[in-house]
Short mmCIF file of C-alpha atoms in Angstrom, two decimals:
data_model
loop_
_atom_site.label_atom_id
_atom_site.label_comp_id
_atom_site.label_asym_id
_atom_site.label_seq_id
_atom_site.Cartn_x
_atom_site.Cartn_y
_atom_site.Cartn_z
CA MET B 10 0.00 0.00 0.00
CA THR B 11 1.34 3.42 -0.97
CA VAL B 12 1.74 5.92 1.86
CA ARG B 13 0.79 9.35 0.66
CA PRO B 14 2.53 12.47 2.03
CA GLU B 15 0.35 14.45 4.42
CA ALA B 16 -1.74 17.08 2.63
CA PRO B 17 -1.01 20.62 3.87
CA HIS B 18 -4.68 21.56 3.70
CA ILE B 19 -8.11 20.23 2.80
CA PRO B 20 -9.55 21.97 -0.29
CA VAL B 21 -13.06 23.38 -0.14
CA LEU B 22 -16.07 21.24 -1.05
CA LEU B 23 -13.87 18.14 -1.32
CA ASP B 24 -16.65 15.62 -0.70
CA GLU B 25 -18.95 17.44 -3.11
CA VAL B 26 -16.25 17.50 -5.81
CA LEU B 27 -15.70 13.75 -5.44
CA ASP B 28 -19.45 13.10 -5.59
CA ALA B 29 -19.75 15.14 -8.79
CA LEU B 30 -16.79 13.39 -10.43
CA ALA B 31 -18.21 9.97 -9.50
CA ILE B 32 -14.78 8.37 -9.94
CA LEU B 33 -14.48 4.68 -10.77
CA PRO B 34 -11.17 2.86 -10.20
CA GLY B 35 -8.94 2.95 -13.26
CA GLU B 36 -10.49 6.08 -14.75
CA THR B 37 -8.32 9.02 -15.82
CA HIS B 38 -9.12 12.43 -14.37
CA VAL B 39 -7.58 15.89 -14.70
CA ASP B 40 -6.89 18.28 -11.85
CA GLY B 41 -6.44 21.54 -13.74
CA THR B 42 -5.38 23.50 -10.66
CA PHE B 43 -3.05 21.28 -8.61
CA GLY B 44 -2.07 23.88 -5.98
CA ALA B 45 -1.15 21.97 -2.81
CA GLY B 46 -2.56 18.75 -4.27
CA GLY B 47 -5.65 18.32 -2.12
CA TYR B 48 -8.05 17.29 -4.88
CA THR B 49 -5.38 15.21 -6.59
CA ARG B 50 -4.68 13.18 -3.44
CA ALA B 51 -8.37 12.49 -2.96
CA MET B 52 -8.81 11.45 -6.60
CA LEU B 53 -5.82 9.10 -6.37
CA GLY B 54 -7.38 7.68 -3.22
CA LYS B 55 -10.47 6.78 -5.26
CA GLY B 56 -8.32 4.72 -7.63
CA ALA B 57 -8.07 7.25 -10.47
CA LYS B 58 -5.08 8.03 -12.61
CA VAL B 59 -4.57 11.79 -12.37
CA ILE B 60 -3.03 14.27 -14.78
CA ALA B 61 -2.55 17.50 -12.84
CA PHE B 62 -1.62 20.98 -14.06
CA ASP B 63 -0.41 24.19 -12.45
CA ARG B 64 1.21 27.32 -13.82
CA ASP B 65 2.88 28.17 -10.50
CA PRO B 66 6.43 26.75 -10.38
CA ASP B 67 6.22 26.58 -6.58
CA ALA B 68 3.22 24.25 -6.84
CA ILE B 69 5.07 22.05 -9.33
CA ALA B 70 8.15 21.89 -7.10
CA GLY B 71 6.02 21.16 -4.04
CA GLY B 72 4.25 18.33 -5.84
CA GLN B 73 7.38 16.34 -6.74
CA ALA B 74 7.30 14.33 -3.51
CA LEU B 75 3.80 13.14 -4.37
CA VAL B 76 4.86 12.33 -7.94
CA ALA B 77 7.69 10.19 -6.55
CA THR B 78 5.27 8.05 -4.51
CA GLU B 79 2.32 7.90 -6.92
CA PRO B 80 2.86 6.11 -10.25
CA GLY B 81 -0.69 7.10 -11.22
CA LEU B 82 0.09 10.83 -11.10
CA THR B 83 1.45 12.99 -13.91
CA LEU B 84 2.18 16.62 -12.94
CA ILE B 85 2.56 19.18 -15.73
CA HIS B 86 3.76 22.79 -15.54
CA ARG B 87 1.13 24.56 -17.66
CA GLU B 88 -1.87 26.85 -17.44
CA PHE B 89 -5.07 24.81 -17.33
CA SER B 90 -6.32 26.65 -20.43
CA GLY B 91 -4.07 24.35 -22.47
CA LEU B 92 -4.78 21.11 -20.64
CA ASP B 93 -6.15 19.35 -23.70
CA GLN B 94 -2.79 19.77 -25.47
CA ASP B 95 -1.03 17.32 -23.13
CA LEU B 96 -3.54 14.47 -23.20
CA ASP B 97 -3.04 11.31 -25.25
CA ALA B 98 -6.72 10.37 -24.97
CA LEU B 99 -10.02 11.75 -23.76
CA VAL B 100 -10.51 11.71 -19.98
CA ASP B 101 -13.30 10.78 -17.57
CA GLY B 102 -13.34 13.94 -15.50
CA VAL B 103 -11.89 17.43 -15.07
CA VAL B 104 -11.93 19.54 -11.92
CA LEU B 105 -10.99 23.24 -11.85
CA ASP B 106 -10.58 25.19 -8.60
CA ILE B 107 -10.55 28.79 -9.79
CA GLY B 108 -8.68 31.72 -8.26
CA VAL B 109 -5.78 32.19 -5.88
CA SER B 110 -4.78 29.29 -3.63
CA SER B 111 -4.42 29.40 0.15
CA MET B 112 -0.77 28.52 -0.38
CA GLN B 113 -0.26 31.64 -2.49
CA LEU B 114 -2.26 33.89 -0.17
CA ASP B 115 -0.33 32.78 2.89
CA GLN B 116 3.07 33.69 1.44
CA ALA B 117 3.61 37.42 1.93
CA GLY B 118 6.48 37.34 -0.54
CA ARG B 119 4.09 36.48 -3.39
CA GLY B 120 2.23 39.76 -2.89
CA PHE B 121 -1.34 38.45 -3.21
CA SER B 122 -2.61 39.62 0.16
CA PHE B 123 -2.54 42.77 2.28
CA GLN B 124 -2.66 40.70 5.49
CA GLY B 125 1.14 40.74 5.49
CA ASP B 126 3.39 43.29 3.79
CA GLY B 127 5.27 42.04 0.76
CA PRO B 128 6.36 42.97 -2.77
CA LEU B 129 3.51 44.05 -5.03
CA ASP B 130 3.74 41.01 -7.30
CA MET B 131 0.60 38.78 -7.58
CA ARG B 132 1.89 36.69 -10.51
CA MET B 133 0.76 33.07 -10.31
CA ALA B 134 3.26 31.97 -12.96
CA GLN B 135 6.01 34.19 -11.48
CA GLU B 136 6.73 35.76 -14.87
CA GLY B 137 5.42 38.62 -16.99
CA GLU B 138 3.88 41.87 -15.82
CA SER B 139 3.60 42.22 -12.04
CA ALA B 140 0.99 44.17 -10.11
CA ALA B 141 3.57 46.90 -9.49
CA ASP B 142 4.42 47.06 -13.21
CA PHE B 143 0.76 47.57 -14.06
CA LEU B 144 -0.07 50.10 -11.36
CA ASN B 145 3.05 52.18 -11.96
CA SER B 146 2.69 52.39 -15.75
CA ALA B 147 -1.02 52.23 -16.67
CA ASP B 148 -3.03 55.41 -17.04
CA GLU B 149 -5.70 56.30 -14.54
CA ALA B 150 -8.61 55.29 -16.79
CA ALA B 151 -7.16 51.83 -17.40
CA ILE B 152 -6.67 51.24 -13.69
CA ALA B 153 -10.21 52.42 -12.96
CA ASP B 154 -11.61 50.06 -15.59
CA VAL B 155 -9.80 47.07 -14.06
CA LEU B 156 -11.05 47.94 -10.56
CA TYR B 157 -14.61 48.40 -11.77
CA HIS B 158 -14.91 45.36 -14.02
CA TYR B 159 -12.83 42.81 -12.08
CA GLY B 160 -13.28 44.05 -8.52
CA GLU B 161 -16.78 45.50 -8.88
CA GLU B 162 -15.44 48.55 -7.04
CA PRO B 163 -18.16 51.25 -7.19
CA ARG B 164 -15.68 54.06 -6.52
CA SER B 165 -13.05 52.84 -8.94
CA ARG B 166 -12.20 56.28 -10.31
CA ARG B 167 -11.45 57.64 -6.86
CA VAL B 168 -9.18 54.69 -6.05
CA ALA B 169 -7.41 54.90 -9.42
CA GLN B 170 -6.77 58.62 -8.92
CA ALA B 171 -5.27 57.95 -5.49
CA ILE B 172 -3.05 55.16 -6.87
CA VAL B 173 -1.66 57.38 -9.63
CA ALA B 174 -1.02 60.18 -7.14
CA ALA B 175 0.90 57.83 -4.84
CA ARG B 176 3.16 56.26 -7.48
CA PRO B 177 5.55 54.52 -7.46
CA LEU B 178 4.04 51.70 -5.38
CA THR B 179 6.16 48.66 -4.61
CA ARG B 180 4.62 47.02 -1.53
CA THR B 181 1.26 45.48 -0.73
CA GLY B 182 1.09 47.51 2.46
CA GLU B 183 1.51 50.72 0.51
CA LEU B 184 -1.32 49.87 -1.87
CA ALA B 185 -3.65 48.86 0.95
CA THR B 186 -2.96 52.14 2.77
CA VAL B 187 -3.69 54.18 -0.37
CA VAL B 188 -6.99 52.40 -1.00
CA ARG B 189 -8.13 52.65 2.61
CA LYS B 190 -7.38 56.37 2.69
CA ALA B 191 -9.22 56.95 -0.59
CA LEU B 192 -12.35 55.07 0.50
CA GLY B 193 -12.35 55.72 4.21
CA TYR B 194 -11.58 52.86 6.56
CA ARG B 195 -12.38 52.21 10.17
CA PRO B 196 -10.73 49.27 11.93
CA HIS B 197 -14.11 47.87 13.01
CA ASP B 198 -15.47 47.78 9.44
CA LYS B 199 -16.67 44.29 8.51
CA LYS B 200 -14.75 44.18 5.21
CA ASP B 201 -11.49 45.90 4.38
CA PRO B 202 -12.09 48.25 1.39
CA ALA B 203 -8.78 47.14 -0.11
CA THR B 204 -10.19 43.65 -0.76
CA ARG B 205 -11.91 44.57 -4.04
CA THR B 206 -8.85 46.38 -5.39
CA PHE B 207 -6.49 43.49 -4.62
CA GLN B 208 -8.91 41.03 -6.24
CA ALA B 209 -9.23 43.14 -9.38
CA ILE B 210 -5.50 43.64 -9.87
CA ARG B 211 -4.78 39.96 -9.29
CA ILE B 212 -7.41 38.93 -11.85
CA HIS B 213 -6.00 41.38 -14.39
CA VAL B 214 -2.34 40.45 -13.92
CA ASN B 215 -3.08 36.74 -14.27
CA ARG B 216 -5.73 37.00 -17.01
CA GLU B 217 -7.93 34.90 -14.75
CA LEU B 218 -11.25 35.38 -16.53
CA ASP B 219 -9.72 34.77 -19.94
CA GLU B 220 -7.95 31.73 -18.50
CA LEU B 221 -11.25 30.45 -17.12
CA ALA B 222 -13.03 30.90 -20.46
CA GLU B 223 -10.23 29.10 -22.32
CA GLY B 224 -10.04 26.40 -19.64
CA LEU B 225 -13.74 25.60 -19.86
CA ALA B 226 -13.41 25.20 -23.61
CA ALA B 227 -10.28 23.04 -23.20
CA ALA B 228 -12.10 20.79 -20.72
CA GLU B 229 -15.00 20.46 -23.16
CA ARG B 230 -12.55 19.19 -25.79
CA ALA B 231 -10.76 16.88 -23.33
CA LEU B 232 -13.75 14.98 -21.92
CA LYS B 233 -15.06 11.72 -23.33
CA PRO B 234 -18.84 11.17 -23.62
CA GLY B 235 -20.16 10.76 -20.09
CA GLY B 236 -17.17 12.60 -18.64
CA ARG B 237 -17.79 15.10 -15.84
CA LEU B 238 -16.62 18.70 -15.60
CA VAL B 239 -16.59 20.13 -12.06
CA VAL B 240 -15.73 23.78 -11.38
CA VAL B 241 -15.31 25.52 -8.02
CA THR B 242 -15.37 29.33 -8.02
CA PHE B 243 -14.98 31.94 -5.31
CA HIS B 244 -16.63 35.11 -6.59
CA SER B 245 -19.58 36.15 -8.68
CA LEU B 246 -17.70 37.02 -11.88
CA GLU B 247 -16.32 33.49 -12.17
CA ASP B 248 -19.54 31.82 -11.14
CA ARG B 249 -21.57 33.75 -13.72
CA MET B 250 -19.17 32.62 -16.44
CA VAL B 251 -19.39 28.97 -15.43
CA LYS B 252 -23.16 29.07 -15.07
CA ARG B 253 -23.55 30.65 -18.50
CA PHE B 254 -21.09 28.20 -20.09
CA PHE B 255 -23.02 25.17 -18.84
CA ARG B 256 -26.41 26.64 -19.73
CA GLU B 257 -25.24 27.59 -23.21
CA ARG B 258 -23.52 24.27 -23.92
CA ALA B 259 -26.56 22.37 -22.63
CA GLY B 260 -28.91 24.30 -24.93
CA GLN B 261 -30.62 26.10 -22.07
CA MET B 262 -29.99 29.68 -23.20
CA PRO B 263 -33.29 31.29 -24.31
CA GLY B 264 -33.34 32.29 -27.96
CA GLY B 265 -29.65 31.75 -28.66
CA SER B 266 -27.63 34.66 -30.04
CA ARG B 267 -29.49 37.49 -31.76
CA HIS B 268 -26.36 38.05 -33.88
CA LEU B 269 -25.96 34.40 -34.98
CA PRO B 270 -29.34 32.72 -34.38
CA GLU B 271 -28.95 30.02 -37.04
CA GLN B 272 -25.46 29.01 -35.88
CA ALA B 273 -26.57 28.85 -32.25
CA ALA B 274 -29.60 26.72 -33.10
CA ALA B 275 -27.52 24.32 -35.23
CA ARG B 276 -25.17 23.30 -32.41
CA ALA B 277 -26.02 20.12 -30.55
CA PRO B 278 -25.60 20.36 -26.77
CA SER B 279 -22.11 19.33 -25.66
CA PHE B 280 -23.13 19.02 -21.98
CA THR B 281 -26.12 17.58 -20.16
CA LYS B 282 -27.19 16.81 -16.57
CA VAL B 283 -26.23 20.29 -15.43
CA GLY B 284 -26.31 20.19 -11.64
CA LYS B 285 -27.59 22.91 -9.34
CA ALA B 286 -25.08 25.15 -7.61
CA VAL B 287 -23.57 23.50 -4.53
CA ARG B 288 -22.26 25.43 -1.53
CA ALA B 289 -20.52 24.48 1.68
CA GLY B 290 -22.52 23.19 4.64
CA GLU B 291 -22.32 24.50 8.17
CA ALA B 292 -19.77 21.91 9.31
CA GLU B 293 -17.31 22.90 6.59
CA LEU B 294 -17.88 26.60 7.16
CA ALA B 295 -17.08 26.13 10.83
CA ARG B 296 -13.67 24.62 10.08
CA ASN B 297 -12.87 26.62 6.94
CA PRO B 298 -14.32 30.16 6.64
CA ARG B 299 -12.84 30.48 3.12
CA ALA B 300 -15.47 28.01 1.93
CA ARG B 301 -18.21 30.59 2.51
CA SER B 302 -17.68 32.14 -0.93
CA ALA B 303 -17.20 28.85 -2.80
CA THR B 304 -19.71 27.64 -5.41
CA LEU B 305 -19.50 24.30 -7.22
CA ARG B 306 -21.12 23.65 -10.59
CA PHE B 307 -20.88 20.51 -12.70
CA ALA B 308 -22.20 18.86 -15.85
CA THR B 309 -21.77 15.73 -17.97
CA ARG B 310 -20.27 15.65 -21.46
CA THR B 311 -22.47 14.43 -24.32
CA GLU B 312 -21.38 12.62 -27.49
CA SER B 313 -21.74 15.79 -29.58
CA PRO B 314 -18.65 17.60 -30.87
CA ALA B 315 -17.11 20.33 -28.74
CA TRP B 316 -18.28 23.81 -29.67
CA SER B 317 -14.71 25.13 -29.62
CA ALA B 318 -12.38 23.48 -32.10
CA GLY B 319 -9.09 24.56 -30.54
CA ARG B 320 -7.30 27.10 -28.40
CA GLY B 321 -6.52 29.29 -31.40
CA ARG B 322 -10.21 29.61 -32.31
CA ALA B 323 -10.63 32.82 -30.35
CA SER B 324 -8.62 34.98 -27.99
CA GLY B 325 -9.29 34.75 -24.27
CA GLY B 326 -10.97 38.15 -24.36
CA GLU B 327 -13.36 37.02 -27.07
CA LEU B 328 -14.17 33.84 -25.17
CA SER B 329 -14.87 35.67 -21.91
CA GLN B 330 -17.14 38.11 -23.78
CA GLU B 331 -19.04 35.16 -25.22
CA LEU B 332 -19.60 33.96 -21.66
CA GLY B 333 -21.05 37.25 -20.55
CA VAL B 334 -18.12 39.07 -18.91
#
């Protein structure tokens, strides 16, 4: 019997994810967001072969001990939007846990959180434009647009103006102070006003909504008939995209597209058995407050061709617009 290394944390909605995947021994499943390996360990424990992906080199390095003990695990350094490019055959299930991981949030040096001061980074892949690069070079209107669309910040222009006035910004603590001053902050406030700004900048820097749109399409191409796609999201922008994707692909969108009604009507549903949204129960909330914002959605792949032929079919921005963002 293989002894698995101790998992550093239990991912949210773990039991519900396993129920939705309905794993049978010997099946092949994809964990598109390996992180600390919580879902992967549980899937291996159900007898599945697992192909796991992560764009964060720290997650890949941290997963090597598990790879060494689990012959049924393949761990690949890649964004999950390209997961179908590394598969030799169609798979039985795909799970995507969207957003920043607890592992990333807890490391002040990664710059994702204002709970501890660190460099203003926020890059999941640890390459490309950082949060500091964006905030110190973009014009005020561009910053305001990111805060409004990705953080749903109602006073985005005020925050953007304050950020530009305070440049250069290099630390998470500096940014949090600027935002709090711009919006007004009292220590007893229930929610820190910097939360929306940090979320928006992180989503922008990592192209998270485009990545989600491309990843849903990649999973559609990767699943065999009867395969299950399970997605866990943590805020309304992501959840709306997933909900719309499943409804559209299952033929549940009223009237199709007014721009391309004939094309929409001609497509056979690529998913069926779309489940209702699942949220954490009281027991899980008591032991893991982060689960409060989590929503799980899932559906089953049909025998019909995937609606998206390949990753080059459309840019991420076009895909996310198709899904209503």
